[in-house]
mmCIF file of C-alpha atoms in Angstrom:
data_model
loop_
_atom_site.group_PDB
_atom_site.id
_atom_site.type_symbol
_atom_site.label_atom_id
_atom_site.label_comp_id
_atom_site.label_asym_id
_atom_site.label_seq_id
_atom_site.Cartn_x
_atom_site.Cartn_y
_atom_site.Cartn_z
ATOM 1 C CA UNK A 723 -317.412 52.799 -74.810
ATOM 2 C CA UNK A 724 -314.138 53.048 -77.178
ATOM 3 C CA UNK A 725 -315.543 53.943 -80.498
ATOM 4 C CA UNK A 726 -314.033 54.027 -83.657
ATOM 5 C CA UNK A 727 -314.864 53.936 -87.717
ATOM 6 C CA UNK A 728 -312.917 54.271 -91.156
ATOM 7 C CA UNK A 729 -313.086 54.116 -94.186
ATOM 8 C CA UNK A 730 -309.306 53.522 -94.932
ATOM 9 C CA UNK A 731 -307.546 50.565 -93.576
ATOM 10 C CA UNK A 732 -306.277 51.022 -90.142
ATOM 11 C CA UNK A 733 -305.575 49.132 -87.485
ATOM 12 C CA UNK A 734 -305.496 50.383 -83.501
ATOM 13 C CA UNK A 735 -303.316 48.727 -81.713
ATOM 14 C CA UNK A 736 -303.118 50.891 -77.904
ATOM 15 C CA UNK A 737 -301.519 49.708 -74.623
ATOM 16 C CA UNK A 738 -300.326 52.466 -71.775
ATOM 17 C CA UNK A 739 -299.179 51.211 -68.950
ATOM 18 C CA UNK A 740 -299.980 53.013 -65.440
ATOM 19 C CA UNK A 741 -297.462 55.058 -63.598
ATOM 20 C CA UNK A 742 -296.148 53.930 -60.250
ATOM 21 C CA UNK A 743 -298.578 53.459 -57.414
ATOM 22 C CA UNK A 744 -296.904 56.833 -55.487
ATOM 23 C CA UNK A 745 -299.549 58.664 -58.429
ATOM 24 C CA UNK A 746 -303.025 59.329 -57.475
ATOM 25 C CA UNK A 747 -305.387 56.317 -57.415
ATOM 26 C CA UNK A 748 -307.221 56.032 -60.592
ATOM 27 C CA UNK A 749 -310.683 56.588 -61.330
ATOM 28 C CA UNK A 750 -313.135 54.141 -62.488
ATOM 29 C CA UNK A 751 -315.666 55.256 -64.500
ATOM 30 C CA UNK A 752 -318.710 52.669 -65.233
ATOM 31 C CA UNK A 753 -320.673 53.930 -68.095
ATOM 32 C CA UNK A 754 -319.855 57.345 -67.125
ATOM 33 C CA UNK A 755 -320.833 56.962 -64.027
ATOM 34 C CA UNK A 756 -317.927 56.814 -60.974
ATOM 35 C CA UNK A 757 -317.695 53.699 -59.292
ATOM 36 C CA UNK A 758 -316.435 53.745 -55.651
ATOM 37 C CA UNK A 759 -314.696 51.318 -53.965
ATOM 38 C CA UNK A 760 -314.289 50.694 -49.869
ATOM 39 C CA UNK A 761 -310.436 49.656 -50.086
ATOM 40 C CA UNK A 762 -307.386 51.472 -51.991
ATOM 41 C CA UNK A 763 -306.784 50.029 -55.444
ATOM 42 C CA UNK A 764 -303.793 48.125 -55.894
ATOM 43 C CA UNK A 765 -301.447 48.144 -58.906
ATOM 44 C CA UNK A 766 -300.406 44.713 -60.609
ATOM 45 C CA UNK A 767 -298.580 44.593 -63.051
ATOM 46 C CA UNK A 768 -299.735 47.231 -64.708
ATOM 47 C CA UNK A 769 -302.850 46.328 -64.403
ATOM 48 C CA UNK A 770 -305.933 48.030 -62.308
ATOM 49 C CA UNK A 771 -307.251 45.575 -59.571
ATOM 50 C CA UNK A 772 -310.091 46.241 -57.977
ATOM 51 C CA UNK A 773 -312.430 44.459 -55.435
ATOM 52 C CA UNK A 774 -314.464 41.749 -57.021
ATOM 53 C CA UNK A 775 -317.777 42.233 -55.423
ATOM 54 C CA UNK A 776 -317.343 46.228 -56.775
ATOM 55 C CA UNK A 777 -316.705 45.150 -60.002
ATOM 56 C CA UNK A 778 -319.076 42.215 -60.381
ATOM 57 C CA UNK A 779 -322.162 44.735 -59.359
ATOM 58 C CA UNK A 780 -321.761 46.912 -61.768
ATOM 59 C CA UNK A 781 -321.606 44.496 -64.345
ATOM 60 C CA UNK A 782 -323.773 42.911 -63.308
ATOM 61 C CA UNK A 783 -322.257 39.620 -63.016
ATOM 62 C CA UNK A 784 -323.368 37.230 -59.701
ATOM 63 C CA UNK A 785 -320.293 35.775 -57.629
ATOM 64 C CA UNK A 786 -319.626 32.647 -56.493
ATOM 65 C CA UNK A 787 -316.301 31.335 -54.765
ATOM 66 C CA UNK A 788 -314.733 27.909 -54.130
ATOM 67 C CA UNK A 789 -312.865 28.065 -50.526
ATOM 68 C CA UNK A 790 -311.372 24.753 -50.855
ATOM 69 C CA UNK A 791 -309.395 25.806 -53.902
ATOM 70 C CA UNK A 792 -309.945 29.582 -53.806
ATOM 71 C CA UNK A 793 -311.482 30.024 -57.218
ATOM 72 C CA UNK A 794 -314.038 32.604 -58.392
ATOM 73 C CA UNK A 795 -316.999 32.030 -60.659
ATOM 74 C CA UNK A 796 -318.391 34.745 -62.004
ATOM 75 C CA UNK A 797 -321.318 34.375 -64.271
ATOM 76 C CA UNK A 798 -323.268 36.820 -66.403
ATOM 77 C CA UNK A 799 -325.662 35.768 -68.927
ATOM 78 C CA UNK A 800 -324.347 32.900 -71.044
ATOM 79 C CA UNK A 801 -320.313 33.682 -70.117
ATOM 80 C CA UNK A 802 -319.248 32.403 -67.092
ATOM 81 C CA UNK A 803 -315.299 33.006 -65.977
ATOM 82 C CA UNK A 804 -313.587 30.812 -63.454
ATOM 83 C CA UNK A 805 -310.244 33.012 -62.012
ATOM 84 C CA UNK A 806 -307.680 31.221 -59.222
ATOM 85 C CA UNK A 807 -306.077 33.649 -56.465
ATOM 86 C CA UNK A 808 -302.624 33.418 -57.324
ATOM 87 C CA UNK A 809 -302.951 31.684 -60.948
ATOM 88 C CA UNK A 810 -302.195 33.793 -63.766
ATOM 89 C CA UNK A 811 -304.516 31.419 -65.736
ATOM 90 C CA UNK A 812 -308.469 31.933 -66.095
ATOM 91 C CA UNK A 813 -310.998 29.923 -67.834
ATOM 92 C CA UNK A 814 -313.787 31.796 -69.638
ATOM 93 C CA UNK A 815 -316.783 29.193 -70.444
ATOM 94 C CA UNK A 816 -314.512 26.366 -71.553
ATOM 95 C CA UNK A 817 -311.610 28.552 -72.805
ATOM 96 C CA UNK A 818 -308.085 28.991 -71.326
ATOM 97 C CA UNK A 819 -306.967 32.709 -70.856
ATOM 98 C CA UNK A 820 -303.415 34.161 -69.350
ATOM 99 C CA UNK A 821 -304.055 37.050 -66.959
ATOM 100 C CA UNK A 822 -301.037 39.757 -66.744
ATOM 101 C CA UNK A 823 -301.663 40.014 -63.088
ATOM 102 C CA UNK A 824 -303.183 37.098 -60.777
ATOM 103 C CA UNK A 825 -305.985 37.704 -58.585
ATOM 104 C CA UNK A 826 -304.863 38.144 -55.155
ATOM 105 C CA UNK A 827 -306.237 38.675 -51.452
ATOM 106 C CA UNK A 828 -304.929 41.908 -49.546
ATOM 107 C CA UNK A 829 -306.777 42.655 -46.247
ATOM 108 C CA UNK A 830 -309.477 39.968 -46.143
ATOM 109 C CA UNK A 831 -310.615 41.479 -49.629
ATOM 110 C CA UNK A 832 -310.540 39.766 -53.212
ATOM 111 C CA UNK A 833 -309.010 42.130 -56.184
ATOM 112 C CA UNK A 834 -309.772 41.147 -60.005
ATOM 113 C CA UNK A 835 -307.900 42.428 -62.694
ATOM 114 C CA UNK A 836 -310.381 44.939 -63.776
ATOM 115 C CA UNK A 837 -309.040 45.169 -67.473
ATOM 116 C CA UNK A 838 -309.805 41.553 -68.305
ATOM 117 C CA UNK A 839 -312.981 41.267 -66.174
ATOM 118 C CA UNK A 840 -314.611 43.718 -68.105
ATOM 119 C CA UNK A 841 -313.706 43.025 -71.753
ATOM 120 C CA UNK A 842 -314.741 39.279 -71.130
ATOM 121 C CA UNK A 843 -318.264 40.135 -70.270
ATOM 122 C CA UNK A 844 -318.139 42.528 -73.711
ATOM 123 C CA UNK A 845 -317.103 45.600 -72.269
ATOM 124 C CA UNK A 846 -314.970 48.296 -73.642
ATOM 125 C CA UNK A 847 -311.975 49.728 -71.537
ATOM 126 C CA UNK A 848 -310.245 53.066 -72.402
ATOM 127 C CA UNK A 849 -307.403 54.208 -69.971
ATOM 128 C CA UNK A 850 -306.837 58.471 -70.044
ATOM 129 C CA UNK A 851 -303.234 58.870 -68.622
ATOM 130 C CA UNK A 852 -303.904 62.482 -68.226
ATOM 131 C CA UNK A 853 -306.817 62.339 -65.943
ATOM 132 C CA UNK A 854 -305.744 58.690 -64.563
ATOM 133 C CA UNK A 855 -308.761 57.588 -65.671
ATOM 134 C CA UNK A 856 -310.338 53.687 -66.425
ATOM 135 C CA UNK A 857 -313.539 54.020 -68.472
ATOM 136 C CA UNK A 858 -315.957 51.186 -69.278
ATOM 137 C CA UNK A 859 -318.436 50.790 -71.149
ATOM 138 C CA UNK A 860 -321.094 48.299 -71.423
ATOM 139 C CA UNK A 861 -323.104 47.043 -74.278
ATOM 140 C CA UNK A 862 -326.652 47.522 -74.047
ATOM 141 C CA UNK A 863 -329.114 44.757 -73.997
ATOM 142 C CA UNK A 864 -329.262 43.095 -77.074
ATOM 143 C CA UNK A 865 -331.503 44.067 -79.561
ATOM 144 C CA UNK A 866 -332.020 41.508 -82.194
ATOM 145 C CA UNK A 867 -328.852 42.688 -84.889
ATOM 146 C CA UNK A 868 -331.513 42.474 -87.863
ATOM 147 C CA UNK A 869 -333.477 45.038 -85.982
ATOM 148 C CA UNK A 870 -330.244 47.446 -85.682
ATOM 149 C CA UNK A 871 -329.029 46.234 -89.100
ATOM 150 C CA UNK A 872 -332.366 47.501 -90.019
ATOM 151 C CA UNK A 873 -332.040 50.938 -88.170
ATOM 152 C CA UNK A 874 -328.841 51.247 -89.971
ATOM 153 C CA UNK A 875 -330.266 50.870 -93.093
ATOM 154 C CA UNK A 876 -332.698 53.312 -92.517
ATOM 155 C CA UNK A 877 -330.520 56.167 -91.101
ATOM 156 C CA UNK A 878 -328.827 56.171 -94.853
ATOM 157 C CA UNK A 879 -331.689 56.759 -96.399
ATOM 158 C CA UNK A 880 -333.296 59.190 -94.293
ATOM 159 C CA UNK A 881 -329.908 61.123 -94.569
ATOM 160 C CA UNK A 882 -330.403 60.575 -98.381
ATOM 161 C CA UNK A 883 -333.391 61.667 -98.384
ATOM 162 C CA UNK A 884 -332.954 65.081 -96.652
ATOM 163 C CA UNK A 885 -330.564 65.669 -99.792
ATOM 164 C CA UNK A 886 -332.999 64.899 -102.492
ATOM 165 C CA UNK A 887 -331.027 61.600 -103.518
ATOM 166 C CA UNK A 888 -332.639 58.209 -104.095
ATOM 167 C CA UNK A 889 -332.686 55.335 -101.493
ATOM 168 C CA UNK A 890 -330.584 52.712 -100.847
ATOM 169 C CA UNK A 891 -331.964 49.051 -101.862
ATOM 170 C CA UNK A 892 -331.349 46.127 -99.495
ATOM 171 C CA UNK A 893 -329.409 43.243 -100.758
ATOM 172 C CA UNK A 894 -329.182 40.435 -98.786
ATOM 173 C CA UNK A 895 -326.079 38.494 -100.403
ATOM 174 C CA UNK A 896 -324.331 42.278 -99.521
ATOM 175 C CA UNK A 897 -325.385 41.831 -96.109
ATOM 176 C CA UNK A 898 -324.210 38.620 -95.462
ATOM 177 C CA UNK A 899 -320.817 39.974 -97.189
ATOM 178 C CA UNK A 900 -321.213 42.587 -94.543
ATOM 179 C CA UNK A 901 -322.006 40.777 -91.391
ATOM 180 C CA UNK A 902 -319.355 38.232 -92.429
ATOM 181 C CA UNK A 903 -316.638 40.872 -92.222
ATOM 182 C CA UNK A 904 -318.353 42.347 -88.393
ATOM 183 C CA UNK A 905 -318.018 38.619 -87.770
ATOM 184 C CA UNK A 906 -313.956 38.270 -88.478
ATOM 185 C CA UNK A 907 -312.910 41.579 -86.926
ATOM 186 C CA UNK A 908 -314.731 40.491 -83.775
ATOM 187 C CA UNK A 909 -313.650 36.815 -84.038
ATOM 188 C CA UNK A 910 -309.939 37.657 -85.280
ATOM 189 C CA UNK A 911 -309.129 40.601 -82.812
ATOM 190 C CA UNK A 912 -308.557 43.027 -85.654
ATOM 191 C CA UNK A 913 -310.073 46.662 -87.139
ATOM 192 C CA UNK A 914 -309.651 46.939 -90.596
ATOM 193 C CA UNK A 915 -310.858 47.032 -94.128
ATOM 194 C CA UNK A 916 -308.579 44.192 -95.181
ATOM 195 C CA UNK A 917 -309.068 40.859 -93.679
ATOM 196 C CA UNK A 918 -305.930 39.444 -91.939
ATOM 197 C CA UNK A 919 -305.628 37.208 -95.117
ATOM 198 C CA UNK A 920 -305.241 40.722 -96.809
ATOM 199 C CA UNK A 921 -308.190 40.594 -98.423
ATOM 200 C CA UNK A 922 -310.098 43.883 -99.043
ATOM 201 C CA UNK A 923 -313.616 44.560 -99.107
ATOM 202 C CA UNK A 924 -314.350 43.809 -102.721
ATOM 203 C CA UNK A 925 -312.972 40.699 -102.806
ATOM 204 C CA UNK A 926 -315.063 39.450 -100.090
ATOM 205 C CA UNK A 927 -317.914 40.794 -102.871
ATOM 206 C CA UNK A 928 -317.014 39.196 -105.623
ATOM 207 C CA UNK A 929 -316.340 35.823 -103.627
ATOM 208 C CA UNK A 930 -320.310 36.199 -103.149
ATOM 209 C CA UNK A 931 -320.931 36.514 -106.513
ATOM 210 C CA UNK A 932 -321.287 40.183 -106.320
ATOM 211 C CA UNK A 933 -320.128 41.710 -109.887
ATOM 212 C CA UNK A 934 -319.933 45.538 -109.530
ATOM 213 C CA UNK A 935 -319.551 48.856 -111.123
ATOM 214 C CA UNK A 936 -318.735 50.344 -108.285
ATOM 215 C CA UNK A 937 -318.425 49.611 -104.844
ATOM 216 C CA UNK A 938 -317.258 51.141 -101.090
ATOM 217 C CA UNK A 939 -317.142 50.341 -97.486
ATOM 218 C CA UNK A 940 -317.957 52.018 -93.717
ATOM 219 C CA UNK A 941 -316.839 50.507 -90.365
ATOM 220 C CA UNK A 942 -317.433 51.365 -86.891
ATOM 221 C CA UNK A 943 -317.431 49.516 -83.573
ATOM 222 C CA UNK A 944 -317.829 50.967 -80.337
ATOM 223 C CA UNK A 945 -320.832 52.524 -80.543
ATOM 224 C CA UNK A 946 -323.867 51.592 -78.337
ATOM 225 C CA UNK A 947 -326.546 52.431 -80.834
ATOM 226 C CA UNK A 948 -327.151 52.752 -84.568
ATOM 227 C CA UNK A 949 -327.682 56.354 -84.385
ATOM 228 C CA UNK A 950 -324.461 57.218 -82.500
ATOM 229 C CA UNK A 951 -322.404 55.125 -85.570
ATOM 230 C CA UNK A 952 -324.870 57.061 -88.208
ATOM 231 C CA UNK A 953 -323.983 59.929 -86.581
ATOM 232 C CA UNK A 954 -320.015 59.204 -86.506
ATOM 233 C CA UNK A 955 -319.943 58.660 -90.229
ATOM 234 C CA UNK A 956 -322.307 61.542 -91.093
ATOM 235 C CA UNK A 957 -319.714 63.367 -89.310
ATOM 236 C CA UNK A 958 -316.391 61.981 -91.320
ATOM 237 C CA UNK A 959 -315.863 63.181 -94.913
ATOM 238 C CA UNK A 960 -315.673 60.145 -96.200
ATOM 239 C CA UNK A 961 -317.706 58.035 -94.984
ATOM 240 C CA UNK A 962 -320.954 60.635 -95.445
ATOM 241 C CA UNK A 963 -319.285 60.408 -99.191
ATOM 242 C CA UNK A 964 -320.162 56.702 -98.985
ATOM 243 C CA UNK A 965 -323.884 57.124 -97.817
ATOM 244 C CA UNK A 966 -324.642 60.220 -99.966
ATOM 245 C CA UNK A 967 -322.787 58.630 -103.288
ATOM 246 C CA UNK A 968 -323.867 57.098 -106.121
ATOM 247 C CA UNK A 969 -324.224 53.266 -105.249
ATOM 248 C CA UNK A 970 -327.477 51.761 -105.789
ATOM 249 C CA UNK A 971 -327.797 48.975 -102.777
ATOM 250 C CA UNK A 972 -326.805 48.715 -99.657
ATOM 251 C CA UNK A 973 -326.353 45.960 -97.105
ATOM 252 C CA UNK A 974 -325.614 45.720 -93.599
ATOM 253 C CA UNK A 975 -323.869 43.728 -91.057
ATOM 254 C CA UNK A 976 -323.947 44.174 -86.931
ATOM 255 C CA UNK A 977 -322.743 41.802 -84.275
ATOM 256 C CA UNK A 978 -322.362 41.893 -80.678
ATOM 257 C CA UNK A 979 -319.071 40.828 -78.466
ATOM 258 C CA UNK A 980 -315.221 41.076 -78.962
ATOM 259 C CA UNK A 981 -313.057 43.856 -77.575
ATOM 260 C CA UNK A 982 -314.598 46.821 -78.728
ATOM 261 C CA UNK A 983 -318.544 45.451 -77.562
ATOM 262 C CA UNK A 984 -320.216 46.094 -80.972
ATOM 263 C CA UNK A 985 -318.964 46.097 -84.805
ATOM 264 C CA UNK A 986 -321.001 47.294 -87.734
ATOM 265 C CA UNK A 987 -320.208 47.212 -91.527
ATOM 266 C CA UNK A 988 -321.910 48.447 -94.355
ATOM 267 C CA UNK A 989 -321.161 47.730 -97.757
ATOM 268 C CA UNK A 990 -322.362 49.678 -101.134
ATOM 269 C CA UNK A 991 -322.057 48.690 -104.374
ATOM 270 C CA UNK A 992 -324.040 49.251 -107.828
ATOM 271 C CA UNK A 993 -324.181 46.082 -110.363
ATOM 272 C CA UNK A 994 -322.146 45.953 -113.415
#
């Protein structure tokens, strides 16, 4: 899963296009695990397109098909995506989509972009140009967020803890601050500190009512479980700066979906 975290606004914006189809056939990688198809892949566009019954496995999605107007369903949990061969448009629940390349039939065989059929169902696509390789990564079953929020929480003061400093106190009003920001990045397609309005991080607080001597922020996304975005930040300078400072309270915010699969936010502060 693409993973990422800061502590200083920045914003990712990636998009590398695939060479020529005379290159070797790219690899698919499904959680880290290869995933082998029975036909060639085709380039579209630029875009990977595999066979949908491949694909649809190893998400996990079930397949259904309309021969009278050659339309897929695929459904997987509550998100269900209706693609046309042919039509660069998609529907996803009761959303309209544009597809860069249209599904199409080759062979007696149905190929998907596999780009878009992945991120709709919440999973995270990196491309490697140097090894031709398509990685995807899947979220894991959904634990309740105020159970990870909660594991989070706990993970900063454990690390506090094995430094002699005091624990963090839960605020609620922070967390809501907090969750409200994993919210928008997820929502609004962005990865930042500042919210597209350019709004940073302590204005958010003080629009809850939070008045504060001091106050910081961590973000992450990408990663499948709180310890592997504990351990990303206890690994970055800064943001271990954040969990071992000063601040007195901490609150926490995790949601689920988007491009990136997961987002988490914590937010410090100490009262004025």
């Amino acid at each position: 899963m693409r993973k990422s975290l800061t502590l200083l606004v920045m914003v990712l914006t990636v998009f590398l296009p695939l060479p020529g189809s005379a290159a070797a056939a790219p690899v698919v990688l499904v959680d880290g695990q290869r995933l082998l198809f029975d036909v060639p892949l085709v380039i579209e566009q630029g875009r990977v397109m595999v066979p949908l019954r491949g694909i649809a496995d190893a998400l996990g999605a079930k397949v259904g098909w309309e021969a009278s107007t050659r339309t897929i369903e695929l459904v997987q949990g509550n998100t269900s995506l209706r693609l046309q061969i042919g039509n660069l448009l998609a529907m996803k629940n009761d959303r309209r989509l544009q597809l860069d390349a249209a599904p199409q039939i080759i062979n007696n065989r149905t190929l998907v972009p596999l780009r878009f059929i992945s991120e709709a169902f919440g999973a995270s696509v990196a491309w490697n140009g140097a090894t031709r390789t398509v990685s995807i990564n899947r979220v894991p079953d959904e634990e309740p967020v105020d159970s990870l929020e909660k594991q989070v929480f706990d993970l900063a003061n454990a690390a506090r803890a094995e430094h002699g400093l005091p624990p963090f106190k839960w605020d609620s009003r922070l967390a809501e601050v907090a969750r409200q920001h994993s919210r928008d990045m997820r929502d609004q397609g962005f990865f930042s500190h500042n919210s597209p309005d350019g709004s940073p991080p302590f204005d958010r607080m003080n629009s809850a009512g939070l008045v504060f001597s001091a106050a910081a922020e961590n973000i992450a996304v990408g990663y499948r479980t709180a310890e592997e975005a504990h351990e990303g930040w206890m690994n970055s300078p800064g943001h271990r700066a954040n969990i071992l400072g000063d601040c007195e309270y901490l609150g926490v915010g995790v949601v689920y979906g988007g491009e990136y699969g997961v987002y988490y936010t914590q937010n410090f502060y100490t009262p004025q």
